[in-house]
Coordinates of C-alpha atoms in Angstrom, one line a residue:
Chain A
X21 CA -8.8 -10.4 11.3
X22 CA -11.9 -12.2 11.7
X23 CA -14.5 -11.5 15.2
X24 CA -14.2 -14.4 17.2
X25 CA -17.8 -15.6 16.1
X26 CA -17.5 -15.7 13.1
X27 CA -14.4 -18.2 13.1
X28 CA -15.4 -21.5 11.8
X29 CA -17.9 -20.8 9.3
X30 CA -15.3 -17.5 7.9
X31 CA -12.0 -20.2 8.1
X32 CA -14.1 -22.1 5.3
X33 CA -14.8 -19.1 3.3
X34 CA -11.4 -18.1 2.9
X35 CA -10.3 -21.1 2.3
X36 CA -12.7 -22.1 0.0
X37 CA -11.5 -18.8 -2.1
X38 CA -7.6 -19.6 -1.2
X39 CA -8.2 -23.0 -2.6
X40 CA -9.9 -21.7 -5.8
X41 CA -6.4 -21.9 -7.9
X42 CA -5.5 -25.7 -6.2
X43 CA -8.5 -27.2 -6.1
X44 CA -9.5 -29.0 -9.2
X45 CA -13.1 -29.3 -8.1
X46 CA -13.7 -25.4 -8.1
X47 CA -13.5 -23.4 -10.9
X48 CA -11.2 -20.3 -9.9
X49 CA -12.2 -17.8 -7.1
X50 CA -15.6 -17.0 -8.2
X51 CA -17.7 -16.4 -5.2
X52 CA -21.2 -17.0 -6.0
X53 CA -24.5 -17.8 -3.8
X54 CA -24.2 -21.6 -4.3
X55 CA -20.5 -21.5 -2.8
X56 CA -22.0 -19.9 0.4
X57 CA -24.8 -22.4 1.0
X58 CA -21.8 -25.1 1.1
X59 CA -20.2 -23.5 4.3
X60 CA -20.5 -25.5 6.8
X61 CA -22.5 -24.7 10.1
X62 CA -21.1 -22.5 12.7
X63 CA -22.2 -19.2 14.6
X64 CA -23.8 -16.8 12.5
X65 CA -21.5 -14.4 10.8
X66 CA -21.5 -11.3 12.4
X67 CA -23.7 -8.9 9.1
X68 CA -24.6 -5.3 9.4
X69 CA -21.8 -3.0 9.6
X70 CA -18.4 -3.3 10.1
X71 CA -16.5 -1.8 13.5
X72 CA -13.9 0.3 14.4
X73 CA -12.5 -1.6 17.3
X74 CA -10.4 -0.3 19.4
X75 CA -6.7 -1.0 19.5
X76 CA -6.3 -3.8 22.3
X77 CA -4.7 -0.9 24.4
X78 CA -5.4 2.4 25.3
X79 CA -4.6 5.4 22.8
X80 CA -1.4 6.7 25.2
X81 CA 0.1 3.1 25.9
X82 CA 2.9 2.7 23.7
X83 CA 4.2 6.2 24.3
X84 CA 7.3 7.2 24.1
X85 CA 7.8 5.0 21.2
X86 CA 4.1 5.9 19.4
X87 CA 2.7 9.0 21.0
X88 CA -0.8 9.4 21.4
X89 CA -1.2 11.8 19.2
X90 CA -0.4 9.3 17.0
X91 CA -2.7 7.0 17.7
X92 CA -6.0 9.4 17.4
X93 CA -4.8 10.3 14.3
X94 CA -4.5 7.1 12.8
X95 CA -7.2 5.0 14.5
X96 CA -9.0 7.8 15.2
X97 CA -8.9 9.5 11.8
X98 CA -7.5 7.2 9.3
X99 CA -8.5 3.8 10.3
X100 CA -12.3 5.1 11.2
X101 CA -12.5 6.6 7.8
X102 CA -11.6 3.2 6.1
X103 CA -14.5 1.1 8.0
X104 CA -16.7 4.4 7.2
X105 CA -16.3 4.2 3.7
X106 CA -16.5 0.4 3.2
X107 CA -19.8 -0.1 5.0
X108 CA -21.0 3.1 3.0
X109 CA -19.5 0.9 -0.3
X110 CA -20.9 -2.4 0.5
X111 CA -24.1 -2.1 2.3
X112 CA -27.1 -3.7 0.9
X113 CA -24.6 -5.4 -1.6
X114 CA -23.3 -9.1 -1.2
X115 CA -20.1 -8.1 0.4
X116 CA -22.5 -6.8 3.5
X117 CA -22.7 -10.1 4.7
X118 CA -19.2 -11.4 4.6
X119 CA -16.2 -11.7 6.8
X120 CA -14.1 -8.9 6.7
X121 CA -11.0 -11.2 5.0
X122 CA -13.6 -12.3 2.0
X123 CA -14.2 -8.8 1.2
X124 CA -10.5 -8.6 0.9
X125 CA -9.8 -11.2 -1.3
X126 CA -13.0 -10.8 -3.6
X127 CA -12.6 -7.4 -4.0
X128 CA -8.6 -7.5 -4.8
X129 CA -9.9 -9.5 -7.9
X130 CA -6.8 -11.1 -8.5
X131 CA -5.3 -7.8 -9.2
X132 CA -8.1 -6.1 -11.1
X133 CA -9.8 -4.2 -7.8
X134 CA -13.2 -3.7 -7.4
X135 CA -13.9 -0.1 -5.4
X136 CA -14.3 -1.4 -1.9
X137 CA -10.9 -3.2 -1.8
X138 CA -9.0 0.0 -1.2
X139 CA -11.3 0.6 2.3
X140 CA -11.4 -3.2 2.8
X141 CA -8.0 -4.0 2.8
X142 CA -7.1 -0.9 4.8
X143 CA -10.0 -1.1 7.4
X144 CA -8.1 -5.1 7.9
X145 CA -4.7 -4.2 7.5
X146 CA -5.2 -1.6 10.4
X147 CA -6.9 -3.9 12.8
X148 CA -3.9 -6.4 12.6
X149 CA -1.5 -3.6 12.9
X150 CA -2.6 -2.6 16.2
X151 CA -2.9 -6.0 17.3
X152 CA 1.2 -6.6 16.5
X153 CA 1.7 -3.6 19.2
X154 CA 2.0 -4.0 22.1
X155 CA 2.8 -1.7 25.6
X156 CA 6.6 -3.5 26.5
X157 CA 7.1 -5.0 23.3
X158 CA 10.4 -5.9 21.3
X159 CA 12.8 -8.7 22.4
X160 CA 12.7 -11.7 20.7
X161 CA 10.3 -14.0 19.8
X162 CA 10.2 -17.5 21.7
X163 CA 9.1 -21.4 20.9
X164 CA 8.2 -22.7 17.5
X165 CA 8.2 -18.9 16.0
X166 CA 11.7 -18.4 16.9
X167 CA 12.6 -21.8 15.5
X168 CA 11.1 -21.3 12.3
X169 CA 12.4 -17.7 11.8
X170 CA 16.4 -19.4 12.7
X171 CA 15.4 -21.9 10.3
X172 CA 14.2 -19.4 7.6
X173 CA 16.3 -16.7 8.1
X174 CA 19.3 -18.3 9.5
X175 CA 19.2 -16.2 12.5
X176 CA 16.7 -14.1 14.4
X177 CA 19.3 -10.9 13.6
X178 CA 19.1 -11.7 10.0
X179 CA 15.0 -11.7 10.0
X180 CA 15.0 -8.3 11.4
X181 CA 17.5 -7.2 9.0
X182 CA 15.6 -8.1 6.4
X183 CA 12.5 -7.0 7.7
X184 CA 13.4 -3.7 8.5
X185 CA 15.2 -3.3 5.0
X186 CA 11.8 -4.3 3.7
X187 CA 10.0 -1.4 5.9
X188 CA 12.5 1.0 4.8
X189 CA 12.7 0.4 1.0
X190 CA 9.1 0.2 0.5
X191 CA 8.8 3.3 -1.7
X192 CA 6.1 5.7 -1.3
X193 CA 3.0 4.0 1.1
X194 CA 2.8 0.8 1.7
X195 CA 3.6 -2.1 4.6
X196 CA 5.9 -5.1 5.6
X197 CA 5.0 -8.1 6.4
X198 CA 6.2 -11.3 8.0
X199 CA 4.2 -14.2 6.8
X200 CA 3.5 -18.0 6.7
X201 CA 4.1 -19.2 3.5
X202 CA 1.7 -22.7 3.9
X203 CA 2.9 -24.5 0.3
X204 CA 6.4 -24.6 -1.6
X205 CA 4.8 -25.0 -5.1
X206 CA 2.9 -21.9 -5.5
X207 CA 2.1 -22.7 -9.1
X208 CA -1.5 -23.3 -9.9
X209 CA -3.0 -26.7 -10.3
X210 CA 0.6 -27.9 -8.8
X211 CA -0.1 -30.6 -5.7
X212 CA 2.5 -31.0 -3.5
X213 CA 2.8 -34.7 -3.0
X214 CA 4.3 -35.1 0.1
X215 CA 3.0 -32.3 2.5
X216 CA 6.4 -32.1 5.0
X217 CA 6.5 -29.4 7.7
X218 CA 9.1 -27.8 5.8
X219 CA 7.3 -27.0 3.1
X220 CA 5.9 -24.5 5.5
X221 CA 8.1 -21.7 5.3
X222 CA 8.5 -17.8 6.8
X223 CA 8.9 -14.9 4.8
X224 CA 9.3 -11.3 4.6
X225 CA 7.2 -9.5 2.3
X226 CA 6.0 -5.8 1.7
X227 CA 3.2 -4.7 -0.5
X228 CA 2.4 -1.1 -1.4
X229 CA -1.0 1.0 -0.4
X230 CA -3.2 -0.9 0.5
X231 CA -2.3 -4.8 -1.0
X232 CA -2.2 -7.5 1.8
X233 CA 0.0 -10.8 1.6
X234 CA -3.7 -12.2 2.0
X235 CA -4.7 -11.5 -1.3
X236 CA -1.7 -14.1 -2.3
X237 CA -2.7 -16.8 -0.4
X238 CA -0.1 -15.9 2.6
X239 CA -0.7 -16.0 6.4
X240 CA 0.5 -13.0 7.9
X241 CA 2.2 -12.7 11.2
X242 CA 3.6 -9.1 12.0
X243 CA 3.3 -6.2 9.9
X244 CA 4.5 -2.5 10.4
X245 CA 3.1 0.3 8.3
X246 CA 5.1 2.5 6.7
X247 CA 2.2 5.2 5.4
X248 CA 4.1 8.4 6.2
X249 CA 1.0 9.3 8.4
X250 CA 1.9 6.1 10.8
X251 CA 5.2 8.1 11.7
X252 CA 5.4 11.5 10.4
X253 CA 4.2 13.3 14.1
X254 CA 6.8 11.3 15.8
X255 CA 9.6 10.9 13.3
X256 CA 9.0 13.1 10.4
X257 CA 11.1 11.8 7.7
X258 CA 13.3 9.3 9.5
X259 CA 11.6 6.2 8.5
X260 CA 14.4 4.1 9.6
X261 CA 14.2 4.9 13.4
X262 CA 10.6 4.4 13.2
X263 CA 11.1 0.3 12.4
X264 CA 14.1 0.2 15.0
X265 CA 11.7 1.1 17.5
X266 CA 9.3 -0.8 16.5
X267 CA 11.0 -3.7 16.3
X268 CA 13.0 -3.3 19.4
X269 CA 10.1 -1.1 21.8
X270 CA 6.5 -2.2 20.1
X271 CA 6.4 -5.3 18.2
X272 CA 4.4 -8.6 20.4
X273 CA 5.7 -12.0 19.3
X274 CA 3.0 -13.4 21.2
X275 CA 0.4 -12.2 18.6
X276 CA 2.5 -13.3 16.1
X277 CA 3.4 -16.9 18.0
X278 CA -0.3 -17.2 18.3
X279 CA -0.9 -16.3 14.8
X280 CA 1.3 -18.7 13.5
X281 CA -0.5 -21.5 15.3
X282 CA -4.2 -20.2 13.3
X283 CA -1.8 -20.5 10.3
X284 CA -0.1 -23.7 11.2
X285 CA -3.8 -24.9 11.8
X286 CA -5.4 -23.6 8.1
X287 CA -2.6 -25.1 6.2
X288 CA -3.1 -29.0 8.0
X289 CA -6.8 -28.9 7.4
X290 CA -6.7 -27.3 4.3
X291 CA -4.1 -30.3 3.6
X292 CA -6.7 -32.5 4.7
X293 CA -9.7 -31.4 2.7
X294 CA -7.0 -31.4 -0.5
X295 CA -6.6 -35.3 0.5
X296 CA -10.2 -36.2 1.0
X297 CA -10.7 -34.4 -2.7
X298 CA -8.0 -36.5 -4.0
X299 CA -9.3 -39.3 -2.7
X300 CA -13.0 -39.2 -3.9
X301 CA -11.8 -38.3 -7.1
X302 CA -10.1 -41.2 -7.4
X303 CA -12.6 -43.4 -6.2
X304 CA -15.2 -41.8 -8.3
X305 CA -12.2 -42.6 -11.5
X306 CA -11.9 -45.9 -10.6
X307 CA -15.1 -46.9 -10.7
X308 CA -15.8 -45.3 -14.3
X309 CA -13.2 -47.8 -15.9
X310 CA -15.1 -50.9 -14.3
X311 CA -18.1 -49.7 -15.8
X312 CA -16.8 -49.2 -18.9
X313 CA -15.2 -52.8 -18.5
X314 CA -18.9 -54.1 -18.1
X315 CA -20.3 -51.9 -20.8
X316 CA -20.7 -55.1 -23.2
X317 CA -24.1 -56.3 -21.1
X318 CA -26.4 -53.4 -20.8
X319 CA -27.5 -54.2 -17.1
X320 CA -24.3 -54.6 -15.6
X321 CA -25.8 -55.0 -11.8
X322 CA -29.0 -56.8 -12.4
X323 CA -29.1 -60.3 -13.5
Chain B
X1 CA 27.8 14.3 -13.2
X2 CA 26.4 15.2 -10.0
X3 CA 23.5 16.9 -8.3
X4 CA 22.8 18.8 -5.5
X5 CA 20.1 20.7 -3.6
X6 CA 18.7 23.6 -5.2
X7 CA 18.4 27.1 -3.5
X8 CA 14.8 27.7 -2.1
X9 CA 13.7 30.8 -3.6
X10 CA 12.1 32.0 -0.4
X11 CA 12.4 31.7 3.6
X12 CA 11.0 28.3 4.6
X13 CA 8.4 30.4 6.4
X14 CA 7.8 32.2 3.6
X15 CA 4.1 30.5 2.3
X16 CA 2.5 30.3 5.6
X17 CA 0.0 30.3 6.8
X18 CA -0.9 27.8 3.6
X19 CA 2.1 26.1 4.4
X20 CA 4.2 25.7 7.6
X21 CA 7.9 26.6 7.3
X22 CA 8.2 23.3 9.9
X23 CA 7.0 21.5 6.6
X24 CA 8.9 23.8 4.0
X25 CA 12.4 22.9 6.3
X26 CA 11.5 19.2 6.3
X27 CA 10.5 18.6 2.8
X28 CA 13.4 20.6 1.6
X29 CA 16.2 20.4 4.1
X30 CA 15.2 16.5 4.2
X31 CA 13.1 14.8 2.1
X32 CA 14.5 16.3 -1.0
X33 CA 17.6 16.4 0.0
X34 CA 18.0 11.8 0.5
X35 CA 15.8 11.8 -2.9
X36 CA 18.9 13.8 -4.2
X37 CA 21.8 11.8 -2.2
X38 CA 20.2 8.6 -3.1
X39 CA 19.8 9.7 -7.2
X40 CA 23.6 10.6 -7.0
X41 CA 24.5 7.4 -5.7
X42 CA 22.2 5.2 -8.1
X43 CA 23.5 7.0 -11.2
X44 CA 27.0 5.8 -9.6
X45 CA 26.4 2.5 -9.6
X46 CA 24.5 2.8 -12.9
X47 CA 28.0 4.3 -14.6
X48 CA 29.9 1.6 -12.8
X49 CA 27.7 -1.1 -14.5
X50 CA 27.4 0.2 -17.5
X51 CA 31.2 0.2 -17.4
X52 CA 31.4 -3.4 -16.6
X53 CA 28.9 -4.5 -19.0
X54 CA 27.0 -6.0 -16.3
X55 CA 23.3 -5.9 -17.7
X56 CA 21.3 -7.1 -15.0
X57 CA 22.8 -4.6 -12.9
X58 CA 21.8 -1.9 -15.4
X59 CA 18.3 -3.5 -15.3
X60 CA 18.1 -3.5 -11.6
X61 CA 19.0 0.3 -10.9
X62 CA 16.2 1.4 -12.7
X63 CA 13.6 1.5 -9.5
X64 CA 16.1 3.4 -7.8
X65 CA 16.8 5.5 -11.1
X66 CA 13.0 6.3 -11.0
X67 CA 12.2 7.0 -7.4
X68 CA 14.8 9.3 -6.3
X69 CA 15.6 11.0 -10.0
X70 CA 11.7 11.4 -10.1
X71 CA 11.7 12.7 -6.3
X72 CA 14.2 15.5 -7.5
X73 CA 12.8 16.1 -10.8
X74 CA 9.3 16.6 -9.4
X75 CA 10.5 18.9 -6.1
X76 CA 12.6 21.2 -8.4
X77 CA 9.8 22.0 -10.2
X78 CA 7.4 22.2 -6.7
X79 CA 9.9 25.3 -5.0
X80 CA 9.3 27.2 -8.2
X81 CA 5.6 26.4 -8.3
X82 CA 4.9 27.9 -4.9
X83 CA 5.5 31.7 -4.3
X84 CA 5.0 34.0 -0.9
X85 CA 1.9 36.2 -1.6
X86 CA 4.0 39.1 -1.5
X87 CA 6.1 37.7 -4.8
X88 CA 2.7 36.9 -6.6
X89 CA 1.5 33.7 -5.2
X90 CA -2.0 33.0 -5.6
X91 CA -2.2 36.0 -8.2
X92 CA -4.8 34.8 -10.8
X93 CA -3.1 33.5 -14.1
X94 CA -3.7 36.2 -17.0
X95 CA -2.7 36.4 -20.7
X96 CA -2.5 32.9 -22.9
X97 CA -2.4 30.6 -20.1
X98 CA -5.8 32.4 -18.5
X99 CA -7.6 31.8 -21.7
X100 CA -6.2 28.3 -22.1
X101 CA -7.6 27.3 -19.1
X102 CA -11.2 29.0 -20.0
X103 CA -11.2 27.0 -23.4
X104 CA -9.7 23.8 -22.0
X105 CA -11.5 23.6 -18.5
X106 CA -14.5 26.0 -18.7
X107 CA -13.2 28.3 -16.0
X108 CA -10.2 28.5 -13.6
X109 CA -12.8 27.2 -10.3
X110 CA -13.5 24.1 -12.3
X111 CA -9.3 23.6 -12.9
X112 CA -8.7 24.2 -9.1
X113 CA -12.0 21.9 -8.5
X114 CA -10.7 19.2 -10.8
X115 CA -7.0 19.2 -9.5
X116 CA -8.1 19.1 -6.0
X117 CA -10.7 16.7 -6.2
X118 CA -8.0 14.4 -8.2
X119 CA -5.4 15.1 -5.5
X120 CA -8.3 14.1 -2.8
X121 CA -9.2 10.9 -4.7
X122 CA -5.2 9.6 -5.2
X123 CA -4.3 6.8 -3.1
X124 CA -1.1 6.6 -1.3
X125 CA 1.6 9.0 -2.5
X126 CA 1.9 10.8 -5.8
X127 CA 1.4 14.2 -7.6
X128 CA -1.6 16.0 -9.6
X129 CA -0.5 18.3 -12.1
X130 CA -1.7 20.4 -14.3
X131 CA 0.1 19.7 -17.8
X132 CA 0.5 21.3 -21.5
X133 CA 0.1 18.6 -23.6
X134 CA 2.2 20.5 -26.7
X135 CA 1.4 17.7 -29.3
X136 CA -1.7 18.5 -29.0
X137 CA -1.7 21.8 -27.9
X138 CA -4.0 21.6 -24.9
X139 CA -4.1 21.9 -21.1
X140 CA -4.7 18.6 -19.0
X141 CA -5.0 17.6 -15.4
X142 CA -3.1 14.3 -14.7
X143 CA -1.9 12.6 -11.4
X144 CA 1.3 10.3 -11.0
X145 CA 1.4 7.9 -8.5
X146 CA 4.6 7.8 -5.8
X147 CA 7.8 9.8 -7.5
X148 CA 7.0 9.5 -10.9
X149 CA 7.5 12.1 -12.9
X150 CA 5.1 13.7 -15.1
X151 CA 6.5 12.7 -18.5
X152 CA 5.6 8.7 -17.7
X153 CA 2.1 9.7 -18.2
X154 CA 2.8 10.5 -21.4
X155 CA 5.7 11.7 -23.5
X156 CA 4.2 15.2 -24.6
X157 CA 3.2 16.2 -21.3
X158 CA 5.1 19.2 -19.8
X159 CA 4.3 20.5 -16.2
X160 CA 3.2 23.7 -15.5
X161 CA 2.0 23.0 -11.9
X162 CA 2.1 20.3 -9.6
X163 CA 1.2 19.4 -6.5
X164 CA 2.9 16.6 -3.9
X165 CA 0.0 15.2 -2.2
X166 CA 2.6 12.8 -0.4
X167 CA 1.4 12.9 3.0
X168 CA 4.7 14.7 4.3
X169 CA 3.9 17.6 2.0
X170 CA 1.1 18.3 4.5
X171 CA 0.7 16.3 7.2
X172 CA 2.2 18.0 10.5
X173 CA -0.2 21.0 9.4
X174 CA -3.6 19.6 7.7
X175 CA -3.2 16.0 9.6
X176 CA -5.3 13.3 7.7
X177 CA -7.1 16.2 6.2
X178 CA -5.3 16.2 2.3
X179 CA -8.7 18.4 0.8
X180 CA -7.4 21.5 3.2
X181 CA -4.3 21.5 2.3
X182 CA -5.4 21.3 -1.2
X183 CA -7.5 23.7 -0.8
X184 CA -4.9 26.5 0.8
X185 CA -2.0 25.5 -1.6
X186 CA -4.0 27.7 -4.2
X187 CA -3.2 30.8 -2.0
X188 CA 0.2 30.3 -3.0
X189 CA 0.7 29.0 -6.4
X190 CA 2.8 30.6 -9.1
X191 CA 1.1 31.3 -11.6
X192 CA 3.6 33.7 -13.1
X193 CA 5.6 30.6 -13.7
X194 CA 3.2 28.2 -15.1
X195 CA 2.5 31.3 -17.8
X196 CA 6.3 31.5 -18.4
X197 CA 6.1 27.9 -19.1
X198 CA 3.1 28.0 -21.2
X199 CA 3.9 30.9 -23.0
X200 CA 7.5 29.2 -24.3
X201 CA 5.8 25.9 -25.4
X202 CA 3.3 27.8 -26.9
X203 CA 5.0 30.9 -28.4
X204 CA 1.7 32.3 -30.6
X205 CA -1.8 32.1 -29.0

């Protein structure tokens, strides 16, 4: 999740690193100085330390279903001791100065993590937890979500059967995930040629300790951890009531409606900055076969 | 062939105050108890598919295999690393297995500091243990990461002590605090059984 700030100029910086496998300009997802100079201008990123902010209701709200015991414990305990850590990891380093996602993604390392990713991706995946809770949650999601999941799934029942099977055979720690999936062809260097809205497609996911579908190029929408500590006080062992309830007592579709529209919203510019790319290049290819055409004189402009 | 739940040596409430019987009835009653139901079931499917030649099947077990076989692998050996005080638990370790860990670790505070501060460290859910390695004749610490068991880390290892750091070995009792609990489980640890182990694998010292 990104402070509201920081939007425009942190949009650019993950996509710049999301695009590092598509884009034939860039070479892979290096992040260097000179790629930060090319952001363009927005409001200042937000440096100094990261926050613990709150969840978006207060610690006894979504009791029964998450008691607020609960809550201390894991905002209060585990998710403070993830944004403790990082800004103890990072500060005075390069990371200090970047949007909480970036740190993600560079420190993930395609796979080979640096030492703050663990924190990083932790302090971030608990901020987006909270924020798919809400007091009164559950039913069914609404508008363009609920169309895509029918379309996806086949049915909204047969999303949260899949979703919760994904909760509930996520062995040891770990989350699930519903995400946007912005391009078919997930193969590097692979264009799609026709960008179609259904290329754009929803899908359940679930990733263990501390991974994010953001470190493979996914746009989540809802997630639900299954740590034991997010549920042990209130369930123990049964796991499986723990994503019922969720799902049926907790979970917002709004936040996820209105995070589908932010990914929606990436994947069409990114599409346009992929076609503007395209398009110098082939200017700039073009006009290297007339000059080599005109080669025979040695001042092909002047006369 | 199939398994069941094996006997606690002691009452659930046995190890407090180091460890709650509230826990000791969960992990047991519960968590050991689906690791075992769900082994049992696995290894059915697994003879079914073996029977039917059906590879990919075979292939696709093996997660399952590994998780739950692991989970009651590694819990049978937990019950008999724990002890009430009464029985011994927490009684220092003497004979081969107390020198072994003065040659192989310096001391038996830097063992219980090096085990805890691996069991700390581990993210998510797994196990530290403290392993013979009986190639090579020598004590090391080692951690496995969710139910694996000890002998993935290597095929000489044998355990003589491990310890579930999985957060529902601990957590209704120590919270988000894994270094207490850590820290306590010493007060009941078999030691009497590690040295039985020890002393088999290695017969002359």
């Amino acid at each position: 999740m990104v402070p509201a700030a920081a939007t425009a100029a942190s949009l650019n910086c993950a996509l710049f690193h999301r695009q590092g496998g598509l884009n034939r300009a860039t070479r892979g997802l290096q992040w260097t100085k000179k790629q930060q100079c090319t952001r363009k201008p927005g409001p200042a990123i937000i440096t100094a330390k990261f926050e613990l902010k709150p969840p978006p209701y207060p610690l006894n709200a979504l009791e029964p279903h998450m008691s607020k015991d609960t809550l201390e414990y894991h905002w209060g305990k585990h998710h403070r001791a993830y944004v403790d850590n990082l800004n103890k990891q990072i500060v005075g380093t390069e990371l200090d100065s970047m949007p909480l996602e970036d740190v993600v993604i560079v420190t993930y390392n395609k796979g080979d993590m640096l030492p703050a990713f663990n924190n990083a991706a932790q302090a971030w995946n608990h901020e987006f937890f909270w924020g798919c809770m809400k007091p009164g949650g559950g039913g069914k999601p609404s508008g363009e979500l609920l169309q895509l999941i029918e379309r996806d799934f086949g049915s909204f029942e047969k999303f949260v059967e899949e979703f919760k099977s994904a909760a509930a055979t996520q062995f040891g720690s770990g989350w699930a995930w519903l995400v946007y999936k912005a391009n078919r062809l997930d193969v590097e260097n692979a264009v799609n040629p026709r960008p179609l809205e259904e290329d754009k497609k929803l899908v359940v996911v679930k990733s263990s300790n501390a991974v994010n579908p953001l470190v493979w190029d996914y746009s989540p929408l809802l997630t639900i951890d299954v740590w034991e500590h997010a549920y042990y006080l209130d369930f123990q062992n049964r796991r499986p009531d723990y994503i019922s309830t969720f799902m049926e007592k907790l979970v917002s579709w709004e936040a996820a409606s209105a995070r589908l529209e932010v990914a929606k919203a990436q994947a069409a510019e990114r599409e346009k900055e992929q076609r503007k790319r395209d398009e110098a290049e082939d200017i700039q290819g073009s006009e290297a076969v007339e000059m080599y055409v005109d080669g025979e004189t040695e001042d092909s402009g002047a006369d | 062939q199939t398994f069941s739940l094996p006997d606690l040596p002691y009452d659930y409430g046995a190890l407090e105050p180091a460890i709650s019987g509230e826990i000791m009835q969960l992990h047991h009653q519960k968590h050991h108890q689906t690791y075992i139901t769900n082994y049992n079931k696995a290894l059915e499917q697994l003879n079914d598919a073996i029977e039917k030649g059906d590879s990919a099947a075979v292939v696709k077990l093996q997660s399952a295999i590994k998780f739950n076989g692991g989970g009651h692998v590694n819990h049978s050996i937990f019950w008999k690393n724990l002890a009430p005080v009464r029985e011994g638990g927490g009684e220092l370790p003497h004979g081969s297995l107390g020198w072994a860990i003065d040659a192989d670790f310096g001391s038996l505070e830097k063992l219980i500091q090096l085990m805890n501060a691996e069991g700390a460290a581990l993210r998510g859910s797994g196990w530290v243990w403290l392993a013979l390695d009986k190639e090579l004749k020598k004590l090391v610490v080692e951690t496995t990461a969710n139910q694996d068991p000890l002998v993935t880390k290597g095929p000489t290892l044998v355990p003589l002590l491990g310890i579930d750091v999985w957060e529902h070995a601990y957590y209704l009792q120590y919270k988000n605090v894994r270094p207490d609990y850590l820290k306590n489980i010493w007060k009941v640890m078999n030691w009497k059984y590690a040295s039985e182990v020890y002393a088999k694998e290695c017969p002359s010292s």
